[in-house]
Tab-separated table of C-alpha atoms in Angstrom:
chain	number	residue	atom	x	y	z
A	114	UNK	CA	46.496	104.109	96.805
A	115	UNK	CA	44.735	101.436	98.539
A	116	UNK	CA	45.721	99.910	101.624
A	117	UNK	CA	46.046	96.592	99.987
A	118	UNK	CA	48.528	97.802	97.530
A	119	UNK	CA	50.230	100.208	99.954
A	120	UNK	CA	51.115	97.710	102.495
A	121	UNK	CA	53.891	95.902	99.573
A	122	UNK	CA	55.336	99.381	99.025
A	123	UNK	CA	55.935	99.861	102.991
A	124	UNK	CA	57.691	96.099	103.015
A	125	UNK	CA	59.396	97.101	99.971
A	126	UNK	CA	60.561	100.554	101.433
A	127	UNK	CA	61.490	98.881	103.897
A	128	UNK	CA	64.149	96.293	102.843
A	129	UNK	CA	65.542	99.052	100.777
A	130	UNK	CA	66.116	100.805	103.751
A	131	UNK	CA	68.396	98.164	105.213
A	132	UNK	CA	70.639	98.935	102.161
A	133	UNK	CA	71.076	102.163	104.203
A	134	UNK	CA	71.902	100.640	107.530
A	135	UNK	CA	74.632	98.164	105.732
A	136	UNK	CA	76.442	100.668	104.024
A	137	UNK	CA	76.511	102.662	107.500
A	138	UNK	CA	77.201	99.740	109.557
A	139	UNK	CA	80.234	98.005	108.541
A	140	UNK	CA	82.417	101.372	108.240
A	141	UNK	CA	81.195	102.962	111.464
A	142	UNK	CA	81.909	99.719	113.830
A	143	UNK	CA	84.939	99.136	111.737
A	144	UNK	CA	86.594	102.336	111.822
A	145	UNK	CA	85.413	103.310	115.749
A	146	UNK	CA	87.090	100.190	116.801
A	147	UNK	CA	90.618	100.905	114.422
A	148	UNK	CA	91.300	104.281	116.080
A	149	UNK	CA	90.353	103.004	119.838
A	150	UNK	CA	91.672	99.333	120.270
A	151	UNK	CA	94.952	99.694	122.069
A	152	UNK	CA	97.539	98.061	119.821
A	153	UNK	CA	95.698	98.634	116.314
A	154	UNK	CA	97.722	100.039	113.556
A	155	UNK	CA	95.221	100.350	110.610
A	156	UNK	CA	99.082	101.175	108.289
A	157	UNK	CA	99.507	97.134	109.040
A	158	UNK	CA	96.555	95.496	110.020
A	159	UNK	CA	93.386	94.874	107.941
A	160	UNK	CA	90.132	95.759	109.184
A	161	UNK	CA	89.362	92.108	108.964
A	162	UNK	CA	91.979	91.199	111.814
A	163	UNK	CA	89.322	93.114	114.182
A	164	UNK	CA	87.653	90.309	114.528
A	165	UNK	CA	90.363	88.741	116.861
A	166	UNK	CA	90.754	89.434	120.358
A	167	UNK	CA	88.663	90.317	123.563
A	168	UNK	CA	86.181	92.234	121.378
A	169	UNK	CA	86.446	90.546	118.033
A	170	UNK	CA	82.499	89.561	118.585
A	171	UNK	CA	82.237	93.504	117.538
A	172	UNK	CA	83.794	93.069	114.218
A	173	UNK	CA	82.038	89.510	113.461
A	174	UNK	CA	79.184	92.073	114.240
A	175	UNK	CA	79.521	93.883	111.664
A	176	UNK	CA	80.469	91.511	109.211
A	177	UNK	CA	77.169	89.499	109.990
A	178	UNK	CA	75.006	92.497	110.657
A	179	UNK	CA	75.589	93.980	107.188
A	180	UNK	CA	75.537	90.529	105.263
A	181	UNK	CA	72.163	89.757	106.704
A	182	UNK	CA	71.026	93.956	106.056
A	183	UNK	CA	72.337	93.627	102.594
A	184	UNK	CA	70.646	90.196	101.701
A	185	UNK	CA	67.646	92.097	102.882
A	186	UNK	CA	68.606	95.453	100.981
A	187	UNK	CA	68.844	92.628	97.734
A	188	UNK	CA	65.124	91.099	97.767
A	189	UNK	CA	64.127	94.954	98.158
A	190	UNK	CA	66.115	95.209	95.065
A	191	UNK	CA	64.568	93.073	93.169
A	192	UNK	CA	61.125	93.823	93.709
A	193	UNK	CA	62.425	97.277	92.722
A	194	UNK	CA	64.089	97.386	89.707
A	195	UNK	CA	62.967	94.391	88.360
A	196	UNK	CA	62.252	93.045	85.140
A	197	UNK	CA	64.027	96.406	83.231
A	198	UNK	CA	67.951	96.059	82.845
A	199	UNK	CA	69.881	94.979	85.444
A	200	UNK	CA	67.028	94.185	87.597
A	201	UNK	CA	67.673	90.838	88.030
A	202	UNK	CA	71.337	90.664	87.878
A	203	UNK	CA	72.401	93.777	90.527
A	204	UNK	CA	69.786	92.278	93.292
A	205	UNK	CA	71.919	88.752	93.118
A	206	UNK	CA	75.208	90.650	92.758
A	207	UNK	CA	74.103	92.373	96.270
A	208	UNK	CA	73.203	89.271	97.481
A	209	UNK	CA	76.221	87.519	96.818
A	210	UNK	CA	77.679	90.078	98.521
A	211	UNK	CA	75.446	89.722	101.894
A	212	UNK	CA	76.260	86.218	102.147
A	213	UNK	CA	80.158	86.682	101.403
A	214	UNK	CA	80.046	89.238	103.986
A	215	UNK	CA	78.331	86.761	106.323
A	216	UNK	CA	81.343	84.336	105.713
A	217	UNK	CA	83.605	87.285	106.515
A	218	UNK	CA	82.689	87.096	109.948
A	219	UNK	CA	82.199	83.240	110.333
A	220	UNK	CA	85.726	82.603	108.767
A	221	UNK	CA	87.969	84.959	110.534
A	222	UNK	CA	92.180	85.690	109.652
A	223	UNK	CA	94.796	84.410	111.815
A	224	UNK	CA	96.437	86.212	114.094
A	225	UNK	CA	99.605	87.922	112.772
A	226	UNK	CA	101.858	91.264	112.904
A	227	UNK	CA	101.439	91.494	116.521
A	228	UNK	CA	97.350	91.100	116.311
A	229	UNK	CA	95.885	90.495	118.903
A	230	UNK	CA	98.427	91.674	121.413
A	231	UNK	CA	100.152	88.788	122.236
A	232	UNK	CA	100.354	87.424	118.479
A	233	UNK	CA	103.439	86.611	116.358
A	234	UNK	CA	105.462	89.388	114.597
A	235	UNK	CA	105.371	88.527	111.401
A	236	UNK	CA	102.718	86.000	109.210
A	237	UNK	CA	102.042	82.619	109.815
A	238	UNK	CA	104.090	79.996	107.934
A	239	UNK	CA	100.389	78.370	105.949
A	240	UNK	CA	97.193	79.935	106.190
A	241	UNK	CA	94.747	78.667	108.090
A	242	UNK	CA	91.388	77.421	106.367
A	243	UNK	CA	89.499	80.169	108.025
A	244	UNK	CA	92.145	82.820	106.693
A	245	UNK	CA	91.665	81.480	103.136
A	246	UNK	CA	87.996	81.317	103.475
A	247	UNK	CA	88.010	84.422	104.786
A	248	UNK	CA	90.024	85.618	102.063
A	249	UNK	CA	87.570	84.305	99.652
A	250	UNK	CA	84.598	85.981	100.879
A	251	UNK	CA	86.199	89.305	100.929
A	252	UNK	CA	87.150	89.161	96.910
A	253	UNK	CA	83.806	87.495	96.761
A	254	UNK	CA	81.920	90.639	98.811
A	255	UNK	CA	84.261	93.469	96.781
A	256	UNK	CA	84.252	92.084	93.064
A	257	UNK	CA	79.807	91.211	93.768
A	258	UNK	CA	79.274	95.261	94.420
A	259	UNK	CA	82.483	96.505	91.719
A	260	UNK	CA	80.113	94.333	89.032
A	261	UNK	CA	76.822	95.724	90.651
A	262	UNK	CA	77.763	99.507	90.424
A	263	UNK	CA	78.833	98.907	86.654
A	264	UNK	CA	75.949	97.508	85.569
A	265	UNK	CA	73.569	99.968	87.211
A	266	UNK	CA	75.817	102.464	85.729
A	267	UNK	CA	75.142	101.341	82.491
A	268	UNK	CA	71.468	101.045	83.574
A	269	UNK	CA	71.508	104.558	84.463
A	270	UNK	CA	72.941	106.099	81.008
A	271	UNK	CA	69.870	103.710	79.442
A	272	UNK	CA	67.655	106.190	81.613
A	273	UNK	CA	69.748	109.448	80.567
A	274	UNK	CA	71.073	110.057	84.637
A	275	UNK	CA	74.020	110.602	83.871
A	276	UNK	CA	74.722	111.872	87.154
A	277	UNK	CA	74.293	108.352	88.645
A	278	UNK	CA	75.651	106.583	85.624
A	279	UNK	CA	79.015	108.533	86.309
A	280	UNK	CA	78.888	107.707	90.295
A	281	UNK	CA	78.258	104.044	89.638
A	282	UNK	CA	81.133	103.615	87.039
A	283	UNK	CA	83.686	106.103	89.223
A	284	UNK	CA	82.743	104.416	92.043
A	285	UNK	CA	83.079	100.726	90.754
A	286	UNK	CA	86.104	101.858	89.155
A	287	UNK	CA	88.051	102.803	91.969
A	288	UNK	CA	87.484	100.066	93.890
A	289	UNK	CA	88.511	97.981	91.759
A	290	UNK	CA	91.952	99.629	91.029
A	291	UNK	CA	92.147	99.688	95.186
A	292	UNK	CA	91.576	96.042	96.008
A	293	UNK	CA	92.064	93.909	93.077
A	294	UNK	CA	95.225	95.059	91.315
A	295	UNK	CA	98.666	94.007	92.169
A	296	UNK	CA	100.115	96.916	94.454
A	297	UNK	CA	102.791	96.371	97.646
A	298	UNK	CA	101.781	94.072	100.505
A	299	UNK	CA	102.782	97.174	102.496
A	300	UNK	CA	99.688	99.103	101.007
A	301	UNK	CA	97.081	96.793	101.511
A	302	UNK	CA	95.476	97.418	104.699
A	303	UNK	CA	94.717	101.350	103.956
A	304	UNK	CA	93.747	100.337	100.317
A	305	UNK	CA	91.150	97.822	101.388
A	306	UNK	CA	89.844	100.407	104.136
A	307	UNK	CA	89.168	102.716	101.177
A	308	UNK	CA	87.572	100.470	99.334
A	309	UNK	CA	85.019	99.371	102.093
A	310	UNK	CA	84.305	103.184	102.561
A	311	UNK	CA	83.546	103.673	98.807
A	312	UNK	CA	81.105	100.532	98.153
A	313	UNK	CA	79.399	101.513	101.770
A	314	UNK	CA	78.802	105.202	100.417
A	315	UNK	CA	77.566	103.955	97.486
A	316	UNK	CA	75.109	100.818	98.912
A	317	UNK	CA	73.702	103.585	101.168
A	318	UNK	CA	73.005	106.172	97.979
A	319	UNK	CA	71.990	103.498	95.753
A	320	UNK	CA	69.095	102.605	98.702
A	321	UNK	CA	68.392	106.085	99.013
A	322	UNK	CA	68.214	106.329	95.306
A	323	UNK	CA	65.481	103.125	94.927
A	324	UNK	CA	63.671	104.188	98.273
A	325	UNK	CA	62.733	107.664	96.085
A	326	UNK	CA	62.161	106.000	92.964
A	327	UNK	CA	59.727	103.355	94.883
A	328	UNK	CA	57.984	106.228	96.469
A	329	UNK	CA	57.223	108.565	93.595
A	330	UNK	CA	55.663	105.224	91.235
C-alpha cells in the first residue's frame, strides 16, 4: 500500500475507533457516578438526572463527549460501509444519535424525587422545556441506534454472518422492548440503564467489527 492511499485508511481507522470510546464512555462515567454520589438511588432516578448538582458538569460530560465521539464514529461509518446496503442509512442513524446525545447534555431534566439533595419529593407540576427537550433527544438517541442495529442486521444475513446478523437484531430488539414500550413508571430508571448498556456494547463491537473489516481490504 502506498503512503498516499494508507494515510485515508489511518483517518478512517481512526474515526471508527471513536465508536469504541463512545460506547465505553457514556456507561463508565454514568454508572461510576450512580453507585458513588451520596443520595443517588439508580431504583428512582434516571441516569439523566446526573447531570444536576455540584458535579452534574460530569454527566453533561458524557452526554457531550459521546455525541461528539459518535458523530465522529458516523463519518468513519460511512466511508466504511458505504455505497453496499445500509451504508448510507446506519452512518446517519449514528449520527442522529451523536447529535441527540449532544442535546442530552445541553437540555438537562428538572430536579425531582429528592435529586439533587435538596430537591422536591415528588415531580414537578409541568415540565420544564429543557426536561421535554431532553426527553426528546433521549427517544431520539435510543430509537436512531434500535433502527441502526436492525438494518445492519439485515445487512449482515445479506453477507451470510449470521453471527452478527443475530447480535444486531437481539440487540436492537431488546432495547426496544426496554425503553419504548409501555411498562410502570416505577421501572423506568433500571430499564433505561439497561438499555444504555446494551446499545454501548454494541456501538463499541460494531467499531471493532468495521475497524477489522477496514484493515483486512
Amino acid at each position: 500500500m502506498t503512503p498516499t492511499a494508507e494515510t485515508p485508511l489511518r483517518s478512517t481507522r481512526f474515526l471508527l475507533g471513536c465508536g469504541t470510546v463512545a460506547g465505553l464512555l457514556f456507561p463508565v462515567l454514568s454508572f461510576g457516578q450512580a453507585f458513588t454520589r451520596s443520595g443517588f438511588d439508580l431504583r428512582r432516578h434516571a441516569v439523566s438526572s446526573l447531570t444536576l448538582g455540584d458535579l452534574g458538569w460530569l454527566q453533561v460530560t458524557a452526554f457531550v463527549g459521546t455525541g461528539v465521539l459518535a458523530v465522529a464514529f458516523a463519518v468513519g461509518l460511512w466511508r466504511a460501509l458505504r455505497p453496499v446496503r445500509a451504508g448510507t442509512t446506519v452512518p446517519v442513524l449514528v449520527g442522529v444519535y451523536g447529535v441527540a446525545m449532544v442535546g442530552g447534555g445541553i437540555f438537562v431534566p428538572d430536579p425531582a424525587l429528592g435529586w439533587p439533595p435538596g430537591a422536591p419529593i415528588g415531580l414537578p407540576e409541568q415540565a420544564s422545556t429543557g426536561t421535554v427537550l431532553h426527553t426528546v433527544c433521549g427517544a431520539a438517541a435510543f430509537l436512531s441506534l434500535i433502527a441502526a442495529g436492525l438494518l445492519l442486521a439485515r445487512r449482515f444475513v445479506g453477507q451470510g454472518n449470521r453471527t452478527w446478523a443475530l447480535y444486531s437484531a437481539v440487540s436492537a430488539a431488546v432495547a426496544f422492548v426496554l425503553t419504548a414500550l409501555p411498562w410502570s413508571e416505577g421501572s423506568a430508571s433500571i430499564r433505561f440503564a439497561v438499555g444504555a448498556v446494551l446499545i454501548s456494547g454494541w456501538l463499541v463491537a460494531l467499531s471493532w467489527q468495521t475497524r477489522d473489516d477496514v484493515a483486512h481490504r
